Structure formats: structure tokens, C-alpha cells
Coordinates of C-alpha atoms in Angstrom, one line a residue:
X89 CA 0.0 0.0 0.0
X90 CA 1.4 3.4 -0.9
X91 CA 2.0 5.6 2.1
X92 CA 0.4 9.0 2.5
X93 CA 3.8 10.7 2.3
X94 CA 4.6 8.9 -1.0
X95 CA 1.2 9.8 -2.4
X96 CA 1.7 13.5 -1.5
X97 CA 5.2 13.8 -3.0
X98 CA 4.2 12.9 -6.5
X99 CA 2.3 14.9 -9.1
X100 CA -0.2 13.1 -11.4
X101 CA 2.3 12.0 -14.0
X102 CA 4.5 10.8 -11.1
X103 CA 1.7 8.7 -9.8
X104 CA 0.9 7.3 -13.2
X105 CA 4.6 6.4 -13.5
X106 CA 4.4 4.3 -10.3
X107 CA 1.4 2.4 -11.7
X108 CA 3.1 1.9 -15.1
X109 CA 6.2 0.4 -13.3
X110 CA 4.1 -1.9 -11.1
X111 CA 5.2 -0.1 -7.9
X112 CA 1.6 0.5 -6.9
X113 CA -1.9 0.0 -8.4
X114 CA -4.8 2.2 -9.3
X115 CA -6.8 0.7 -6.5
X116 CA -4.0 1.6 -3.9
X117 CA -3.8 5.1 -5.2
X118 CA -7.6 5.5 -5.0
X119 CA -7.7 4.3 -1.4
X120 CA -4.9 6.7 -0.6
X121 CA -7.0 9.5 -2.1
X122 CA -10.1 8.4 -0.3
X123 CA -8.2 8.2 3.0
X124 CA -6.9 11.8 2.6
X125 CA -10.4 13.0 1.6
X126 CA -11.9 11.4 4.8
X127 CA -9.3 13.2 6.8
X128 CA -9.5 16.7 5.4
X129 CA -12.8 17.1 3.5
X130 CA -14.8 17.6 6.7
X131 CA -12.6 20.7 7.3
X132 CA -12.6 22.2 3.8
X133 CA -15.8 20.9 2.2
X134 CA -14.2 20.5 -1.2
X135 CA -16.0 17.4 -2.5
X136 CA -19.8 17.7 -2.6
X137 CA -20.8 14.6 -4.6
X138 CA -18.8 11.4 -3.8
X139 CA -18.5 8.8 -6.5
X140 CA -16.5 6.2 -4.5
X141 CA -18.0 3.0 -5.9
X142 CA -17.8 4.3 -9.4
X143 CA -14.1 5.1 -8.8
X144 CA -13.4 1.7 -7.2
X145 CA -15.0 -0.2 -10.1
X146 CA -13.0 1.8 -12.6
X147 CA -9.7 1.4 -10.6
X148 CA -10.2 -2.4 -10.7
X149 CA -10.4 -2.4 -14.5
X150 CA -7.9 -2.0 -17.3
X151 CA -6.7 1.6 -17.7
X152 CA -4.8 3.2 -20.5
X153 CA -3.5 6.7 -21.2
X154 CA -1.0 9.2 -19.8
X155 CA -2.7 9.4 -16.4
X156 CA -3.7 5.7 -16.1
X157 CA -4.6 4.9 -12.5
X158 CA -4.5 8.5 -11.1
X159 CA -7.3 9.6 -8.8
X160 CA -9.2 12.6 -10.1
X161 CA -12.1 14.9 -9.3
X162 CA -14.3 16.8 -11.7
X163 CA -16.1 20.1 -11.2
X164 CA -19.8 20.1 -10.5
X165 CA -20.7 22.2 -13.5
X166 CA -20.1 21.6 -17.2
X167 CA -18.1 18.5 -16.6
X168 CA -21.1 16.1 -16.5
X169 CA -20.7 12.4 -15.7
X170 CA -23.6 10.4 -17.0
X171 CA -25.9 9.1 -14.3
X172 CA -24.4 11.2 -11.6
X173 CA -26.0 14.4 -10.1
X174 CA -25.0 17.6 -11.8
X175 CA -26.1 20.3 -9.4
X176 CA -24.2 23.3 -10.7
X177 CA -24.1 24.4 -7.1
X178 CA -27.8 25.0 -6.8
X179 CA -30.6 23.4 -4.8
X180 CA -33.0 22.7 -7.7
X181 CA -30.5 20.5 -9.4
X182 CA -29.1 18.6 -6.4
X183 CA -30.7 15.4 -7.5
X184 CA -30.8 16.0 -11.2
X185 CA -28.6 13.4 -13.0
X186 CA -26.7 14.1 -16.2
X187 CA -28.0 11.9 -19.1
X188 CA -24.5 11.4 -20.5
X189 CA -20.8 12.3 -20.2
X190 CA -19.6 15.7 -21.3
X191 CA -17.0 15.5 -24.0
X192 CA -14.3 16.7 -21.6
X193 CA -15.3 14.0 -19.0
X194 CA -14.9 11.4 -21.6
X195 CA -11.5 12.7 -22.5
X196 CA -10.6 12.6 -18.8
X197 CA -11.6 9.0 -18.8
X198 CA -9.7 8.3 -22.0
X199 CA -6.6 9.7 -20.4
X200 CA -6.8 6.9 -17.8
X201 CA -8.0 9.0 -14.8
X202 CA -10.0 7.4 -12.0
X203 CA -12.9 9.9 -11.2
X204 CA -14.2 9.4 -7.7
X205 CA -16.1 12.6 -7.0
X206 CA -17.2 16.1 -7.9
X207 CA -16.1 19.3 -6.4
X208 CA -18.1 22.2 -5.0
X209 CA -18.8 25.4 -6.9
X210 CA -20.9 28.4 -6.0
X211 CA -24.4 28.5 -7.4
X212 CA -24.2 28.4 -11.3
X213 CA -20.4 29.2 -10.9
X214 CA -21.3 32.8 -10.5
X215 CA -18.8 34.0 -7.8
X216 CA -15.1 34.2 -7.1
X217 CA -15.8 32.4 -3.8
X218 CA -17.3 29.0 -3.2
X219 CA -20.2 29.3 -0.8
X220 CA -23.6 28.0 -1.7
X221 CA -27.0 27.3 -0.2
X222 CA -26.9 23.9 -1.8
X223 CA -23.5 22.7 -0.4
X224 CA -22.3 25.1 2.2
X225 CA -19.0 26.9 2.6
X226 CA -15.7 25.6 1.0
X227 CA -12.6 26.7 2.9
X228 CA -9.0 27.4 2.0
X229 CA -6.6 24.7 3.3
X230 CA -4.0 27.4 3.9
X231 CA -6.3 29.1 6.4
X232 CA -9.8 27.8 7.1
X233 CA -11.1 31.3 7.8
X234 CA -10.4 32.3 4.1
X235 CA -11.9 31.4 0.8
X236 CA -10.2 29.1 -1.7
X237 CA -11.6 31.4 -4.4
X238 CA -14.1 30.4 -7.1
X239 CA -15.8 29.2 -8.9
X240 CA -13.4 26.2 -9.0
X241 CA -12.9 26.6 -5.3
X242 CA -13.7 23.0 -4.5
X243 CA -11.2 21.8 -7.1
X244 CA -8.4 24.0 -5.8
X245 CA -9.1 23.2 -2.1
X246 CA -9.0 19.5 -2.9
X247 CA -5.6 19.8 -4.7
X248 CA -4.1 22.1 -2.2
X249 CA -5.1 19.8 0.6
X250 CA -3.5 16.8 -1.1
X251 CA -6.6 14.8 -1.9
X252 CA -5.6 14.7 -5.6
X253 CA -2.6 16.2 -7.5
X254 CA -4.9 18.0 -10.0
X255 CA -8.6 18.4 -10.5
X256 CA -11.0 19.5 -13.3
X257 CA -11.8 23.2 -13.4
X258 CA -13.2 25.8 -15.7
X259 CA -12.9 29.6 -16.2
X260 CA -15.5 32.0 -17.4
X261 CA -14.2 35.1 -15.6
X262 CA -11.2 33.9 -13.8
X263 CA -12.5 30.6 -12.2
X264 CA -9.3 28.6 -12.9
X265 CA -6.8 31.4 -12.1
X266 CA -8.6 32.9 -9.1
X267 CA -8.7 29.7 -7.0
X268 CA -5.2 28.7 -8.2
X269 CA -3.9 32.0 -6.8
X270 CA -5.9 31.6 -3.6
X271 CA -4.6 28.0 -3.0
X272 CA -1.0 28.2 -4.3
X273 CA -1.5 26.2 -7.5
X274 CA -0.8 26.4 -11.1
X275 CA -3.8 27.3 -13.2
X276 CA -3.8 27.5 -17.0
X277 CA -6.9 28.9 -18.9
X278 CA -6.7 27.7 -22.5
X279 CA -7.7 29.8 -25.6
X280 CA -11.3 29.9 -26.6
X281 CA -12.2 26.6 -28.4
X282 CA -9.0 24.7 -27.4
X283 CA -10.9 22.3 -25.1
X284 CA -14.4 21.0 -26.0
X285 CA -17.5 22.0 -24.1
X286 CA -20.1 19.7 -25.8
X287 CA -22.5 18.2 -26.2
X288 CA -24.8 20.2 -24.0
X289 CA -23.3 23.5 -25.2
X290 CA -21.0 25.0 -27.8
X291 CA -19.6 28.1 -26.2
X292 CA -20.3 28.6 -22.5
X293 CA -20.9 32.2 -21.5
X294 CA -20.8 33.4 -25.1
X295 CA -17.3 31.8 -25.5
X296 CA -15.8 33.4 -22.4
X297 CA -15.4 30.0 -20.6
X298 CA -12.6 27.5 -21.0
X299 CA -11.9 24.2 -19.2
X300 CA -8.8 22.5 -18.0
X301 CA -7.4 21.8 -14.5
X302 CA -5.8 23.3 -11.4
X303 CA -2.6 21.4 -10.6
X304 CA 0.5 21.4 -8.5
X305 CA 3.0 21.0 -11.4
X306 CA 3.2 22.7 -14.8
X307 CA 3.8 19.4 -16.5
X308 CA 0.5 18.0 -15.3
X309 CA -1.4 20.9 -16.9
X310 CA 0.6 20.5 -20.1
X311 CA 0.0 16.8 -20.3
X312 CA -3.7 17.3 -19.6
X313 CA -4.0 19.9 -22.3
X314 CA -2.5 17.4 -24.7
X315 CA -5.1 14.9 -23.7
X316 CA -8.1 17.3 -23.9
X317 CA -7.3 19.7 -26.8
X318 CA -9.2 19.5 -30.1
X319 CA -12.8 20.0 -31.1
X320 CA -15.6 17.5 -30.4
X321 CA -18.3 16.6 -32.9
X322 CA -20.3 19.7 -33.9
X323 CA -18.1 22.2 -32.2
X324 CA -18.8 25.8 -33.3
X325 CA -15.3 26.3 -34.7
X326 CA -11.9 24.6 -34.8
X327 CA -8.9 26.4 -33.4
X328 CA -5.5 26.0 -35.0
X329 CA -3.8 22.8 -33.6
X330 CA -0.6 23.2 -31.7
X331 CA 2.7 22.9 -33.6
X332 CA 3.9 20.2 -31.2
X333 CA 2.7 18.4 -28.0
X334 CA 2.5 20.8 -25.1
X335 CA 4.7 18.5 -23.0
X336 CA 7.4 19.1 -25.6
X337 CA 7.2 22.8 -24.9
X338 CA 8.4 22.3 -21.4
X339 CA 11.8 21.2 -22.7
X340 CA 12.1 24.3 -25.0
X341 CA 13.6 27.6 -23.8
X342 CA 11.2 30.5 -24.2
X343 CA 13.9 32.7 -25.7
X344 CA 14.1 36.4 -25.0
X345 CA 10.5 37.6 -24.6
X346 CA 9.1 41.1 -24.4
X347 CA 7.1 41.2 -21.2
X348 CA 4.8 44.1 -20.3
X349 CA 3.6 44.4 -16.8
X350 CA 0.9 46.4 -15.0
X351 CA -0.2 46.7 -11.4
X352 CA -3.0 49.2 -11.9
X353 CA -6.5 47.8 -11.5
X354 CA -8.5 48.2 -14.8
X355 CA -11.4 49.4 -12.6
X356 CA -9.3 52.0 -10.8
X357 CA -9.9 50.1 -7.5
X358 CA -7.2 49.5 -4.9
X359 CA -4.6 46.8 -5.4
X360 CA -2.9 45.4 -2.3
X361 CA 0.7 46.6 -1.9
X362 CA 2.0 43.0 -1.5
X363 CA 0.5 42.1 -4.9
X364 CA 2.1 45.2 -6.5
X365 CA 5.4 44.3 -5.0
X366 CA 5.1 40.7 -6.2
X367 CA 4.7 41.9 -9.8
X368 CA 7.8 44.0 -9.5
X369 CA 9.7 41.1 -8.0
X370 CA 8.5 38.9 -10.9
X371 CA 9.6 41.6 -13.4
X372 CA 13.1 41.5 -11.9
X373 CA 13.2 37.7 -12.0
X374 CA 12.2 37.7 -15.6
X375 CA 14.9 40.2 -16.4
X376 CA 17.4 38.0 -14.6
X377 CA 16.2 35.1 -16.9
X378 CA 17.0 37.2 -20.0
X379 CA 13.7 38.7 -20.9
X380 CA 13.0 42.3 -21.7
X381 CA 10.5 43.8 -19.2
X382 CA 8.7 47.1 -19.3
X383 CA 5.6 48.7 -17.7
X384 CA 2.8 48.9 -20.3
X385 CA -0.9 48.0 -20.7
X386 CA -3.2 47.5 -23.6
X387 CA -5.5 50.3 -24.8
X388 CA -8.6 48.7 -23.3
X389 CA -11.2 50.6 -21.2
X390 CA -11.3 48.4 -18.2
X391 CA -14.6 49.9 -16.8
X392 CA -16.3 49.3 -20.2
X393 CA -15.0 45.8 -20.4
X394 CA -16.4 45.1 -16.9
X395 CA -19.8 46.4 -17.9
X396 CA -19.8 44.2 -21.0
X397 CA -18.8 41.2 -18.8
X398 CA -21.6 42.0 -16.3
X399 CA -24.1 42.3 -19.2
X400 CA -23.1 38.8 -20.5
X401 CA -23.2 37.5 -17.0
X402 CA -26.8 38.8 -16.3
X403 CA -28.1 37.4 -19.6
X404 CA -26.6 34.0 -19.0
X405 CA -28.0 33.9 -15.4
X406 CA -31.5 34.7 -16.7
X407 CA -31.2 32.0 -19.3
X408 CA -29.9 29.4 -16.9
X409 CA -32.5 30.1 -14.3
X410 CA -35.3 29.8 -16.9
X411 CA -33.9 26.6 -18.2
X412 CA -33.5 25.0 -14.7
X413 CA -37.1 26.1 -13.8
X414 CA -38.4 24.5 -17.0
X415 CA -36.4 21.3 -16.3
X416 CA -37.3 20.9 -12.7
X417 CA -40.5 22.8 -12.1
X418 CA -38.8 24.7 -9.2
X419 CA -39.7 28.2 -8.0
X420 CA -37.6 31.2 -8.5
X421 CA -37.3 31.5 -4.7
X422 CA -35.3 28.2 -4.7
X423 CA -32.3 30.1 -6.1
X424 CA -30.1 32.3 -3.9
X425 CA -31.0 36.1 -3.7
X426 CA -27.9 37.2 -5.7
X427 CA -28.8 34.8 -8.5
X428 CA -32.3 36.0 -8.5
X429 CA -31.2 39.6 -8.7
X430 CA -29.0 38.9 -11.8
X431 CA -31.7 36.7 -13.3
X432 CA -34.4 39.4 -13.1
X433 CA -32.0 42.0 -14.3
X434 CA -30.9 39.8 -17.2
X435 CA -34.5 39.1 -18.2
X436 CA -35.2 42.8 -18.3
X437 CA -32.2 43.6 -20.5
X438 CA -32.9 45.1 -23.9
X439 CA -31.8 42.6 -26.6
X440 CA -30.3 45.3 -28.7
X441 CA -28.2 46.6 -25.8
X442 CA -27.1 43.0 -25.0
X443 CA -25.9 42.6 -28.6
X444 CA -24.2 46.0 -28.7
X445 CA -22.2 45.2 -25.6
X446 CA -21.4 41.7 -27.0
X447 CA -20.0 43.3 -30.1
X448 CA -17.6 45.4 -28.1
X449 CA -15.7 42.2 -27.2
X450 CA -14.3 42.4 -30.8
X451 CA -12.9 45.9 -30.0
X452 CA -11.2 44.5 -26.9
X453 CA -9.7 41.6 -28.8
X454 CA -8.4 43.9 -31.6
X455 CA -6.8 46.3 -29.1
X456 CA -5.2 43.4 -27.2
X457 CA -4.0 41.9 -30.5
X458 CA -2.4 45.3 -31.4
X459 CA -0.7 45.3 -28.0
X460 CA 0.8 41.8 -28.7
X461 CA 2.5 43.1 -31.8
X462 CA 5.0 44.8 -29.6
X463 CA 4.8 42.5 -26.5
X464 CA 4.9 38.7 -26.1
X465 CA 3.3 38.4 -22.7
X466 CA 1.3 40.6 -20.3
X467 CA 1.9 40.3 -16.5
X468 CA -0.4 41.4 -13.8
X469 CA -1.4 40.2 -10.3
X470 CA -3.9 37.5 -10.5
X471 CA -5.9 39.0 -7.6
X472 CA -6.1 42.6 -6.3
X473 CA -5.9 41.3 -2.7
X474 CA -5.2 38.2 -0.6
X475 CA -7.9 35.5 -0.4
X476 CA -10.9 37.2 1.3
X477 CA -12.2 35.9 4.6
X478 CA -15.3 33.7 4.7
X479 CA -18.4 35.9 4.6
X480 CA -16.4 39.1 3.8
X481 CA -18.3 39.5 0.5
X482 CA -21.8 39.1 2.1
X483 CA -24.1 41.9 1.2
X484 CA -24.8 44.5 3.9
X485 CA -28.2 44.2 5.7
X486 CA -29.6 47.3 4.0
X487 CA -28.7 46.1 0.6
X488 CA -30.2 42.7 1.3
X489 CA -33.4 44.3 2.4
X490 CA -33.6 46.4 -0.8
X491 CA -32.9 43.3 -2.8
X492 CA -35.7 41.5 -1.1
X493 CA -38.2 44.3 -1.8
X494 CA -37.3 44.7 -5.5
X495 CA -37.3 40.9 -6.0
X496 CA -40.8 40.7 -4.5
X497 CA -41.9 43.3 -7.0
X498 CA -40.2 41.4 -9.8
X499 CA -38.6 44.7 -10.7
X500 CA -35.8 43.6 -13.2
X501 CA -36.0 47.0 -14.9
X502 CA -35.9 48.7 -11.6
X503 CA -32.8 46.7 -10.6
X504 CA -31.1 47.9 -13.8
X505 CA -32.1 51.5 -13.3
X506 CA -31.2 51.6 -9.6
X507 CA -27.6 50.6 -10.3
X508 CA -27.9 47.8 -7.6
X509 CA -26.8 45.1 -10.0
X510 CA -23.7 47.0 -11.1
X511 CA -22.9 47.9 -7.5
X512 CA -22.9 44.3 -6.5
X513 CA -20.9 43.2 -9.5
X514 CA -18.4 46.0 -9.3
X515 CA -17.7 45.4 -5.6
X516 CA -17.1 41.7 -6.4
X517 CA -15.0 42.4 -9.5
X518 CA -12.8 44.9 -7.6
X519 CA -11.2 42.0 -5.8
X520 CA -10.5 40.2 -9.1
X521 CA -10.3 42.9 -11.8
X522 CA -7.5 41.5 -13.8
X523 CA -8.9 38.2 -15.1
X524 CA -11.9 39.1 -17.3
X525 CA -9.8 40.6 -20.1
X526 CA -8.6 37.1 -21.1
X527 CA -12.1 35.7 -21.0
X528 CA -13.7 38.3 -23.3
X529 CA -10.7 38.3 -25.7
X530 CA -10.5 34.5 -25.8
X531 CA -6.7 34.6 -25.0
X532 CA -4.9 32.0 -22.9
X533 CA -3.7 33.0 -19.5
X534 CA -2.2 31.4 -16.4
X535 CA -1.8 32.0 -12.7
X536 CA 1.6 31.0 -11.3
X537 CA 2.1 30.5 -7.5
X538 CA 5.4 32.3 -7.1
X539 CA 5.0 34.0 -3.7
X540 CA 3.1 34.1 -0.4
X541 CA 1.8 37.1 1.6
X542 CA 3.2 38.1 5.0
X543 CA 0.3 36.2 6.5
X544 CA 1.3 33.0 4.8
X545 CA -1.4 32.9 2.2
X546 CA -0.6 32.1 -1.5
X547 CA -0.1 34.9 -4.0
X548 CA -0.4 34.3 -7.7
X549 CA 0.9 36.2 -10.7
X550 CA -1.1 36.2 -14.0
X551 CA 0.4 36.0 -17.5
X552 CA -1.6 36.4 -20.6
X553 CA -0.4 35.5 -24.1
X554 CA -1.8 36.0 -27.6
X555 CA -4.6 33.8 -28.9
X556 CA -3.5 30.2 -29.4
X557 CA -0.1 30.6 -27.7
X558 CA -0.5 28.2 -24.7
X559 CA 2.9 26.9 -25.6
X560 CA 4.5 30.2 -24.9
X561 CA 2.9 30.3 -21.5
X562 CA 4.0 26.8 -20.7
X563 CA 7.6 27.5 -21.6
X564 CA 7.7 30.5 -19.3
X565 CA 5.8 28.6 -16.6
X566 CA 8.4 25.8 -16.7
X567 CA 11.2 28.4 -16.5
X568 CA 9.6 30.0 -13.5
X569 CA 9.0 26.7 -11.8
X570 CA 12.7 25.9 -12.1
X571 CA 13.7 29.3 -10.8
X572 CA 11.2 29.4 -7.8
X573 CA 9.9 25.9 -7.2
X574 CA 6.6 25.7 -5.4
X575 CA 5.6 22.0 -5.6
X576 CA 6.7 21.1 -2.0
X577 CA 4.9 24.2 -0.6
X578 CA 1.8 22.7 1.0
X579 CA -0.5 23.7 3.9
X580 CA -0.6 21.8 7.1
X581 CA -4.2 20.8 7.9

């Protein structure tokens, strides 16, 4: 039987290597993962839907692929597993079972992974924290009083706590990078269309969402991207295939890159001094590695981009709530108040205004593309502050009372005119103002866990590359991983 210490000191490819050499078995690895989950999940609440017997049956069978025999967790939204509840973090769907595997889940299985559970997400993956009425509060293994981020907070907490070496995640506004930064993990968000989202959808959140994993090592994310990339049947478009396997990129030097950095929040909101200093330290590190570094930012109106993101967000919440109500027959009151606010506001949106703001995404992408003619990478903090405390983002009592009144009147138009929706969204985005640019422009980005705060919480740095250039990000990530290793940096629970 593999020891807990041996299990923890390997990444996913390392564990797969043990299985391939006959030094352990898939069943032994799964039991080690289940033992760790039994020990720590009651503290962090990362796994909301156990699939133990499904995992045990799979581990006992013949497994092939680069991750054959490795225990794995999928996120409880988008990554459907046929016959298993797919709650999307909301009460009305707690018992609703997915009719079939999502394309990405099938590719996880084809890679040899042993899926044994699903991880918590906030309701409909709508927040940068992971707290829901359906499943409760998910906590950060580095400090249980703080959030692991969101919406892939359960995935990140499970990996940081050592339950699995990597876990499925997705990112529509920062939901891979935010929890990676909160939990001291590597988080790569692929370009739009790189990883399939079918068959239940073509482009989630109007194309803003991408799926991959949060991981402890760069090579695990690279190998997983190799396993997942490429369109599924009926995909809306096919992105240019990579020139070589992403794993091969890790052996290639990035060359002398032109790196632009910025520490100014695109919303004009405060940025924690420790995060500003981390960017400057990273700039110095990059210079020492031979790169050209200068302070610069793309010609994008950050406040306008945020309004366009919020508009997309409201429209999608309205559509999702309507679909779930039609599917389950539930009442609107079965959803959380914030979800209802955005749903009513989204339902009241003028269709022409929605399309006008969606068209502005093209302007942002063109401006960012122009920026990348003179720069190879864009560096910012991943977050504007350390991981927030549990409950810190709860709405004040007066605002909750106003919400309740307007919701009772079904005043979606009033919500829009009052500015209440934008107030809620802006306050939330002020903590994570750097990530949405990548989502709306479809560009690949990553959070790299290079530093920690004075309080011992993880601190991530975000890099964004031009569309389709995941290989460039991975080459730099591997270089940074060698310069400032983080793999052995784990919380004590």
C-alpha cells in the first residue's frame, strides 16, 4: 500500500509512472486519495458529490492513457458524468442526473483517470468564492477562515489539501486562475475553443469559458492539455492545432521575450501593496532570466470591459434560471438572492443593448492583438488582494433588504435603473479585476504561484499570451517553476 507521504510527494504524472512500473496500483492510489479525503474534506468541504463506488469499479479495471490509474475529481458544473447528479451548485439540481458524459469528461476517462467525486462550486459558478446554499462553505486549506476562491474553489481546495494532485476546473471570468492564486496552485486557462464543451453547449458564457485543471505542477497541466485539446463533434469552430505536443514545450527555452507588466486595476480600485510588490519582483526575476521587461498596458477601457462582462453574466444567469425552472419545475425562490437579482435584471435587458455590448468584445480583442504586436506576454497580479475571509463579501443588511423588496416586485427593470446590479458586481470584481480581459478576448492565461503574503497565504501572478499561444505560457511557466519551485509548498491541515 502506498504511504500517505509517498502519495503526496508525486504529481499526477509521477503517480501514473508508479502504476506503469508496477510499484503501486490504481486501487491503492484511489484508497490513498479516499483516506486523505476522509481526513480533510470535513474541514474544507471541497467534495460535494462522492462517487466512491464508481471510482473503485474503474480502478479495478484495465486503464490506459498518460494518467492511467491516477485519482481525479471533476467540477460540479459543465463536466457532466452520465448518471451522476449535476447540481451546478444550486438546490433545484441537487438530485438531477446528467444523461451522458460531457466530451471533456470522456477525455478525462480516455486519459486513464479514476474519477471518484465532484467538487463544489458556488451557485451556477457565479462567484469568485465557493459558498452556496446547496452545499455550504468551502474553505481554503492554507487558512480555514479564508476562501479558496471560485468558482473552481472545491477543485483548488482538494488539490491544495493533497486529496488529488490535480482536478478539473473551468474559467468564465477567472475561475481557474482565481482559486489557483488563492490556493498556491498552477492554473492555465486555454484559448477559446481549445478544449471542447459539448455536447450540451457549444460556447459557454458566449465563448468566455474554457476548461482545464488546477494542478501542483506545470507538466501535469501541459499533459492534460495534450489529452483534452481538439474539437468535439459539432463544435462551433476549430482552433489551429498546436505545432507540437504541449509536453514538448516544457523542454524548450522560451527565448528572450518582451514582457509588459501592469499593477493598476482596470477598474481603478485599490490593489494590495503585497501584490504590487510581487509583480515588481517577478519583473526583476524575468529580467534575470534574460527577458525584456517594461511597464505597459493594452489600450482597453477596463470599466467598459467590466460592464460588458456584467451584461453577458446577467443574460446568462437569466437564461440558466429559466432553463432550470423548466427542467425541474422549481420556483424562482429556490435560487439564492444574488442569483435572482441577476436573473431578473438579465430578463429585463434590452436585446439590442445586449448585442451591442457583446459586439464590443471584438474591440477589446483587436486592441489586445495590437498590444501583442510589440509585447509577447502581459503580466499582472492574479488578484487585487489576498484571499478574502469567509463571509467578507456578504451583502450589507440594508442592501439585502432592498434586494428582497425589489425581487418581491419582480422589478428587473428597476434593478437595472437603480444601479444595484452594477454595485454588487463592481464590488465583487474589484477583488478580481485582472482576469476578465482574457475571457472576453479568448486569449490563454495562467496564474503562477510564485509567492506568499506576509500572513502565509498564497499569492499568484497572472500571465496572458496572444490567442493560441498556450505553448509560450507553458515554456515560461516551466522556466519560473525551475527558478522558484513551489511543488513542495503545501499547507498543514
